[in-house]
mmCIF file of C-alpha atoms and ligand atoms in Angstrom:
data_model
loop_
_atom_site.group_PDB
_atom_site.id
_atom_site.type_symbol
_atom_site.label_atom_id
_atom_site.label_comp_id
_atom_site.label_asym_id
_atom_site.label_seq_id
_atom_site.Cartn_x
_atom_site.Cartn_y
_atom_site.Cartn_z
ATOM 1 C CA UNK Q 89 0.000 0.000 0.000
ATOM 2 C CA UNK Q 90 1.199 3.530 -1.031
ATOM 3 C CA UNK Q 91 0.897 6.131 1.472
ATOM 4 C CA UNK Q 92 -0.106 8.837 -1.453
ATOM 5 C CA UNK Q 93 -2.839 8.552 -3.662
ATOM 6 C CA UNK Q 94 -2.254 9.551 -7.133
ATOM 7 C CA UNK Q 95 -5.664 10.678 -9.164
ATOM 8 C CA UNK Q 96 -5.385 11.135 -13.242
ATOM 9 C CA UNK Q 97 -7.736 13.937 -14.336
ATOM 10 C CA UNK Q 98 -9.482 12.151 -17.068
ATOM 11 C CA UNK Q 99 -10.393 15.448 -18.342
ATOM 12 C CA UNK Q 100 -6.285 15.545 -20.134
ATOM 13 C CA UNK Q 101 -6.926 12.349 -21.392
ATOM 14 C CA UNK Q 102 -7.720 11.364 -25.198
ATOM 15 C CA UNK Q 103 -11.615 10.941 -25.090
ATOM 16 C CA UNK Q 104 -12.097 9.434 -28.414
ATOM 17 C CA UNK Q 105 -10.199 6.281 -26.608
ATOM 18 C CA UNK Q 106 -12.059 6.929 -22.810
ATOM 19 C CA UNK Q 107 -11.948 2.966 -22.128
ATOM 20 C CA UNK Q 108 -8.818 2.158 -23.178
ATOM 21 C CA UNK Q 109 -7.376 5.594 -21.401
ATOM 22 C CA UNK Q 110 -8.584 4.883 -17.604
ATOM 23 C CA UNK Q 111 -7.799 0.983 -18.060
ATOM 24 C CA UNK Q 112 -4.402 1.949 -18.692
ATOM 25 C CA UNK Q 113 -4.003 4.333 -16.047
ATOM 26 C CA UNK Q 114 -5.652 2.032 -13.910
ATOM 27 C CA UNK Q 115 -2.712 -0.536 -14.616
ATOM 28 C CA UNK Q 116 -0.306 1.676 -14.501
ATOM 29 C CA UNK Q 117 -0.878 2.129 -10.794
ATOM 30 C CA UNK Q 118 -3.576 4.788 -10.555
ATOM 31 C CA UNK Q 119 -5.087 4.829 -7.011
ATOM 32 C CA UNK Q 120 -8.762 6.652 -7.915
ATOM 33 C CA UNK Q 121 -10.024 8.388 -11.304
ATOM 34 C CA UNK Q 122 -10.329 11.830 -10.879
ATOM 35 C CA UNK Q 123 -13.309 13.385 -13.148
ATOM 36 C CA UNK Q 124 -14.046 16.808 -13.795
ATOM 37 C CA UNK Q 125 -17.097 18.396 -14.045
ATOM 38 C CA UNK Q 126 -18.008 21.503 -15.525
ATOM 39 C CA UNK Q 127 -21.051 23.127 -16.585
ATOM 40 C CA UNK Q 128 -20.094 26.749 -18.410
ATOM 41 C CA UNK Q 129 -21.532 29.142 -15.607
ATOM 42 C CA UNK Q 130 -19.673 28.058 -12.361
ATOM 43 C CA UNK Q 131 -16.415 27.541 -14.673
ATOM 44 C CA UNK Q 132 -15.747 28.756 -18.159
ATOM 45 C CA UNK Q 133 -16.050 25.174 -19.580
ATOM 46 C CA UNK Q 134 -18.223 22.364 -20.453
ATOM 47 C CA UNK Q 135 -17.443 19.068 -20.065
ATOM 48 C CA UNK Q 136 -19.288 15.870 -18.710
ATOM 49 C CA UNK Q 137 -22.203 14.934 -16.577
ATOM 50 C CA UNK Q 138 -23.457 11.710 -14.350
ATOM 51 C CA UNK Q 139 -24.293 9.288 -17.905
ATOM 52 C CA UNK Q 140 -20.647 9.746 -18.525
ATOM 53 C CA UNK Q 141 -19.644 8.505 -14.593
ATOM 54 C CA UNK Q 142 -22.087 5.915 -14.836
ATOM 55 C CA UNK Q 143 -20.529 4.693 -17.728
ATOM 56 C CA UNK Q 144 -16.684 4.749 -16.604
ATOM 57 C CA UNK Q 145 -18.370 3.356 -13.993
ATOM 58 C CA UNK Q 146 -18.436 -0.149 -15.429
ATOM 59 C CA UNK Q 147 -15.253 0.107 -16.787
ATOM 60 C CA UNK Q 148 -13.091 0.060 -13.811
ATOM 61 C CA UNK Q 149 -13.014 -0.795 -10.199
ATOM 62 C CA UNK Q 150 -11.231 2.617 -9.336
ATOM 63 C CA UNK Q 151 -12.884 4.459 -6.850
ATOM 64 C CA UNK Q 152 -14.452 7.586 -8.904
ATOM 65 C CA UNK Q 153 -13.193 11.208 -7.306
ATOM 66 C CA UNK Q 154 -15.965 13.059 -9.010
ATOM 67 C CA UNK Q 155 -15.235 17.110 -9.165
ATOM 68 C CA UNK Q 156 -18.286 18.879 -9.463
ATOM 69 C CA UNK Q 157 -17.789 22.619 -10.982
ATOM 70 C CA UNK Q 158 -21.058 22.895 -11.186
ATOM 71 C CA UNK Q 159 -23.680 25.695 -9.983
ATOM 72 C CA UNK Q 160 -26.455 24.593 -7.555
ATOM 73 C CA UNK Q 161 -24.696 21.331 -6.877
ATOM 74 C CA UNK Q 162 -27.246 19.921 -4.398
ATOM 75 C CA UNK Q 163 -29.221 19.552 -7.203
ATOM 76 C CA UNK Q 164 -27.414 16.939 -8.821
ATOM 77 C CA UNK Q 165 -25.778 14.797 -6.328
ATOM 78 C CA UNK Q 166 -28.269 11.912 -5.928
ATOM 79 C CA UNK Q 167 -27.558 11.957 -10.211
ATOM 80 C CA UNK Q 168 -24.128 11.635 -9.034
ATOM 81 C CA UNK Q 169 -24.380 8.973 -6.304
ATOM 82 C CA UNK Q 170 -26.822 6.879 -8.270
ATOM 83 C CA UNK Q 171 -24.205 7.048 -11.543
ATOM 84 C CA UNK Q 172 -21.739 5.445 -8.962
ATOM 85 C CA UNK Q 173 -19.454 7.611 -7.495
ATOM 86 C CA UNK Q 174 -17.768 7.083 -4.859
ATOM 87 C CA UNK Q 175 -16.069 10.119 -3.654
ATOM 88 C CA UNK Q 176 -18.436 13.681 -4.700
ATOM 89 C CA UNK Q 177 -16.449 16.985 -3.580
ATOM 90 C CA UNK Q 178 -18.375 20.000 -3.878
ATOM 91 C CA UNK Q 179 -17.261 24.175 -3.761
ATOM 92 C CA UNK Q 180 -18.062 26.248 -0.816
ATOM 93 C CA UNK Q 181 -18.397 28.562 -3.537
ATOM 94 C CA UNK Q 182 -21.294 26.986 -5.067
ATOM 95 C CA UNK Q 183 -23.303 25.709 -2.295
ATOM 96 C CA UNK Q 184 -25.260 27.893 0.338
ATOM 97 C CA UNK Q 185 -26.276 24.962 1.970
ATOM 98 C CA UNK Q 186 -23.247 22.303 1.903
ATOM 99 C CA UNK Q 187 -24.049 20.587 5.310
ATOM 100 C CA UNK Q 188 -27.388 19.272 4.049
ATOM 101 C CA UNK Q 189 -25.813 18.345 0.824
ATOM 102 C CA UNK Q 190 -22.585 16.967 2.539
ATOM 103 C CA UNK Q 191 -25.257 14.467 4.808
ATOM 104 C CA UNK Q 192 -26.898 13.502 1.500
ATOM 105 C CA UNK Q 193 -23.889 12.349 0.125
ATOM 106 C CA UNK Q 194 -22.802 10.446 3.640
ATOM 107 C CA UNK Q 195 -26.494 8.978 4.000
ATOM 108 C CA UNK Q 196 -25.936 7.210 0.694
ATOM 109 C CA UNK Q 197 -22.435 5.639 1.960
ATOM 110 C CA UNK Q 198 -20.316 7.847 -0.373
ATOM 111 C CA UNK Q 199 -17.413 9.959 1.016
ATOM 112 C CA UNK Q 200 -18.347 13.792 0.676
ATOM 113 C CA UNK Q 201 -15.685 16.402 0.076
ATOM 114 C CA UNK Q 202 -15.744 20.335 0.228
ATOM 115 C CA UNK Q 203 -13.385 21.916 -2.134
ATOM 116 C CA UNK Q 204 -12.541 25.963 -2.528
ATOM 117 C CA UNK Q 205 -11.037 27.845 -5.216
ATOM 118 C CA UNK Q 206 -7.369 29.385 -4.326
ATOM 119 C CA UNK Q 207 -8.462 32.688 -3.783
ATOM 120 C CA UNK Q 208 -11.673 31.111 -1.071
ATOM 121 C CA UNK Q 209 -10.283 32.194 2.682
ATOM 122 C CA UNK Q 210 -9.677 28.826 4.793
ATOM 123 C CA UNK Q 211 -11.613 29.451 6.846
ATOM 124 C CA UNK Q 212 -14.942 29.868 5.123
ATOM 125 C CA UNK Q 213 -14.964 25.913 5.810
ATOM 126 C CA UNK Q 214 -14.038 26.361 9.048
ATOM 127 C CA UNK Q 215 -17.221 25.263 10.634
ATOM 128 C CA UNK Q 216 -17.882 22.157 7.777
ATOM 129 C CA UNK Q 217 -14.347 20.631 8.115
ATOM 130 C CA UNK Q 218 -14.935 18.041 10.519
ATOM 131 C CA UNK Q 219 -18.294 16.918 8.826
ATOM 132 C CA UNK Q 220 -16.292 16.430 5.302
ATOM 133 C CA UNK Q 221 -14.729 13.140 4.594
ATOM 134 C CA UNK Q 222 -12.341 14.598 2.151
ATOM 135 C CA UNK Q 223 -10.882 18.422 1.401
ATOM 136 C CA UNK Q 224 -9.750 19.553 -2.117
ATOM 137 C CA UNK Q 225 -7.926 22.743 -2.122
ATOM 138 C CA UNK Q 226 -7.945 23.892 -5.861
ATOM 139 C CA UNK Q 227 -4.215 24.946 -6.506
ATOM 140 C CA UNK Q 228 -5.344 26.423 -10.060
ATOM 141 C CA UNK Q 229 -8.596 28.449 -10.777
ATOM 142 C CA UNK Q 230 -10.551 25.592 -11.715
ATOM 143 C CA UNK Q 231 -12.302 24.823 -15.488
ATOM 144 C CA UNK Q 232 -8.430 23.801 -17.332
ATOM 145 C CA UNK Q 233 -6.054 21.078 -17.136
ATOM 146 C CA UNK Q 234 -2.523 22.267 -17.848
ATOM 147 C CA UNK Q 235 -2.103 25.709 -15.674
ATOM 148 C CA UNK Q 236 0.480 26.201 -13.420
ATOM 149 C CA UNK Q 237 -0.068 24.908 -9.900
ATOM 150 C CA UNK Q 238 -0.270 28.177 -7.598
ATOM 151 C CA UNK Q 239 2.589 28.810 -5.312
ATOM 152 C CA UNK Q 240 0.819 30.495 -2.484
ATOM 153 C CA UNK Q 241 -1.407 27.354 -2.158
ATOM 154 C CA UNK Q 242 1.493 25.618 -0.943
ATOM 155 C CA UNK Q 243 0.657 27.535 2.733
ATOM 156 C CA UNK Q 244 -2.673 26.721 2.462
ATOM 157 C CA UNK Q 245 -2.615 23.049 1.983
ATOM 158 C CA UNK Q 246 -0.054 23.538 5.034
ATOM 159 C CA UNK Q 247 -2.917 25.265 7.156
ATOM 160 C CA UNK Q 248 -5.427 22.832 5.812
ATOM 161 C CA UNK Q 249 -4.012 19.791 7.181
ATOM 162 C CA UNK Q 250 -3.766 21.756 10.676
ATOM 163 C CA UNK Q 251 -7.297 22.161 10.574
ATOM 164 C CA UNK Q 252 -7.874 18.686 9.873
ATOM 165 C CA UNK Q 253 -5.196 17.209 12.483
ATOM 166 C CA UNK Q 254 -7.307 19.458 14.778
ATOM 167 C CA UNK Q 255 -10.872 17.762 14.311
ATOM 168 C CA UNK Q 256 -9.262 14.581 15.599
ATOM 169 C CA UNK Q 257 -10.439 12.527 12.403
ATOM 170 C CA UNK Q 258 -9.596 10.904 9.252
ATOM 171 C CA UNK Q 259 -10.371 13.104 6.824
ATOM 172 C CA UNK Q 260 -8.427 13.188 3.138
ATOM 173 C CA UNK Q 261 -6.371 16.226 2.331
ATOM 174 C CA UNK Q 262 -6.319 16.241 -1.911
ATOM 175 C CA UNK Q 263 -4.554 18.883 -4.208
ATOM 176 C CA UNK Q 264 -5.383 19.873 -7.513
ATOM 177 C CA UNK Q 265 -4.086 21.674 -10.515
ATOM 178 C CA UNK Q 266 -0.985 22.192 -12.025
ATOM 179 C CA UNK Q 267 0.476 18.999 -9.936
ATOM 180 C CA UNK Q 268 3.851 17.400 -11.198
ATOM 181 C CA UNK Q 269 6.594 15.305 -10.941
ATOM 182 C CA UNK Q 270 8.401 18.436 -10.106
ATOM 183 C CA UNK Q 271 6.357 19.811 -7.203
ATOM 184 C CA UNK Q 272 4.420 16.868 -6.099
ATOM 185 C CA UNK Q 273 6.922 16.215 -2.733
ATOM 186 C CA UNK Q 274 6.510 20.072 -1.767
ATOM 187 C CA UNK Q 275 2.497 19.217 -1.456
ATOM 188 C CA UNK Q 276 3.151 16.059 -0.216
ATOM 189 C CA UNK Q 277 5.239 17.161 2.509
ATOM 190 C CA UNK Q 278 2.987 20.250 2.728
ATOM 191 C CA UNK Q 279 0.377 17.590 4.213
ATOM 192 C CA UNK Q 280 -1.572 15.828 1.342
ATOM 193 C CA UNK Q 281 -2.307 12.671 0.842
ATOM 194 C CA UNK Q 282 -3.937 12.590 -2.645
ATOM 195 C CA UNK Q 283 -2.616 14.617 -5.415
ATOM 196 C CA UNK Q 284 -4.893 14.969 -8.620
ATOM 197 C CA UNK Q 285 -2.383 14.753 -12.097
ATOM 198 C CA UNK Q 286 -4.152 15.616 -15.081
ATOM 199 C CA UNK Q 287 -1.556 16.885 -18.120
ATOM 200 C CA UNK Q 288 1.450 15.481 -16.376
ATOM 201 C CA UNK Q 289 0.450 11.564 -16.906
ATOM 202 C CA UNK Q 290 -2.054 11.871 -19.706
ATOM 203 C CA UNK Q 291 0.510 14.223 -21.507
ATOM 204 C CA UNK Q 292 3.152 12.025 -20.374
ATOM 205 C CA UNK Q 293 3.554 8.860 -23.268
ATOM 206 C CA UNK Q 294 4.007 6.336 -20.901
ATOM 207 C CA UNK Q 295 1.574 6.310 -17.982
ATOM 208 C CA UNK Q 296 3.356 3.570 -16.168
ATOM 209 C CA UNK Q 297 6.217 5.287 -16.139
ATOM 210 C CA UNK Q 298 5.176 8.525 -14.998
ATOM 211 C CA UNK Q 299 3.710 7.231 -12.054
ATOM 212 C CA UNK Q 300 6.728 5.275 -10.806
ATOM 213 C CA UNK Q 301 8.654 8.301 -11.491
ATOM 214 C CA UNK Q 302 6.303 10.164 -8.751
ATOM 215 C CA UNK Q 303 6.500 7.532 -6.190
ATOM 216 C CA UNK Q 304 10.206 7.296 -6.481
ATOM 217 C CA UNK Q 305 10.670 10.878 -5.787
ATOM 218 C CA UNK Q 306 8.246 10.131 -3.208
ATOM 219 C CA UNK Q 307 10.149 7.545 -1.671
ATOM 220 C CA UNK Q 308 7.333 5.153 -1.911
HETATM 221 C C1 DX5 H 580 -9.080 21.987 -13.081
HETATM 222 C C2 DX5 H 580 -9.444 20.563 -12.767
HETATM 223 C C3 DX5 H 580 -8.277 19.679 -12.617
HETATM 224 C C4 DX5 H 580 -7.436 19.501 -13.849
HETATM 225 C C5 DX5 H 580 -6.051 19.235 -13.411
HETATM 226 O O1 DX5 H 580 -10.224 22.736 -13.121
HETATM 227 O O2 DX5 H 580 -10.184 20.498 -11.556
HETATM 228 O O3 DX5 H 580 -8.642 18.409 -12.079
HETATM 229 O O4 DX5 H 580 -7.863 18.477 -14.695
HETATM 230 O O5 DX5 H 580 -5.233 19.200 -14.525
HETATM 231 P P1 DX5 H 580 -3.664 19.462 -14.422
HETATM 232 O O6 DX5 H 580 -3.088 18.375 -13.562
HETATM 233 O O7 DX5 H 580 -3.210 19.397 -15.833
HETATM 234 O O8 DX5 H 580 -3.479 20.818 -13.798
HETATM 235 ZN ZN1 ZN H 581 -10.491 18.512 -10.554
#
């Protein structure tokens, strides 16, 4: 068992070839499948919505990380759940409400995380923390693969995983955007323990590869 949990970003990958995409990844060592999405008004893109999870759903055994960028989100979750996710984050941004749709998501046995853009204060989830089984911190404004992973966030995830050591539970601390082979043991060691890698394996050639490379400078 790997102590870090590495999550391609299907959205980087070659959709024309979806299947053949995640089974590689999957064999190449992937941990979960990370999918985006987007729906044009909470982000400036468009991508996917719960047919396309239920279907990737049958095609692996990878727990789904599903990334909703989506307005009004508690309007779509039991969509989400019932498509087979397994893990549903949602933005503080984009929910007025997230501790009713956080208990949703935990009624139906899936994990529920609460995610915030990088410029989103800390602690506007101060008070939802310890109710979340998993927390995101965006590390690029979210609706692209391929930025460049924001230095500043590199204090946040820091604070972030105080906050969680200080609720006394288990609770997932994920990064996301612009994550590489180059900066992925600054986040690590900044307190994650899942990093989301969209461009940087899917962009990569040789999936298996890239993903040894990380755990070797991981020391894993
Ligand atoms: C950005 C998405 C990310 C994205 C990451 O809005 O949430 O998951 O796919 O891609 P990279 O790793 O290329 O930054
Ligand atoms: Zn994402």
């Amino acid at each position: 068992m790997f102590k870090t949990k590495i999550a391609p970003s299907i959205l980087s990958c070659n959709f024309l070839a979806l299947e053949d995409e995640i089974k590689e990844v999957e064999k190449a060592g992937a941990d979960l499948i990370h999918i985006d999405v987007m729906d044009g008004h909470f982000v400036p893109n468009i991508t996917i919505g719960p047919l396309f999870v239920e279907h990737i759903r049958r095609i692996t055994s990878l727990p789904l990380d599903v990334h909703l960028m989506i307005e009004n989100p508690s309007a779509f979750v039991d969509d989400f759940i019932k498509a087979g996710s397994d893990i549903i984050t949602i933005h503080i941004e984009t929910d007025k409400h997230i501790l009713r749709t956080i208990d949703v998501i935990k009624a139906s046995g899936k994990k529920a995380g609460i995610t915030l853009n990088p410029a989103t204060p800390l602690n506007s989830i101060t008070y939802a923390v310890k109710e979340a089984d998993l927390i995101l911190i965006m590390s690029v404004n979210p609706g692209f693969g391929g930025q460049s992973y924001i230095s500043a966030m590199d204090e946040k995830v820091k604070e972030a995983k105080k906050m969680i050591m200080d609720t006394g539970r288990e609770i997932d601390l994920e990064v996301d955007g612009g994550v590489k082979a180059s900066n992925v043991k600054k986040v690590i060691d900044a307190g994650a323990n899942i990093v989301v890698m969209g461009t940087e394996i899917f962009h990569s050639g040789d999936y298996a590869k890239k993903i040894k490379e990380v755990r070797e400078i991981l020391g894993e």
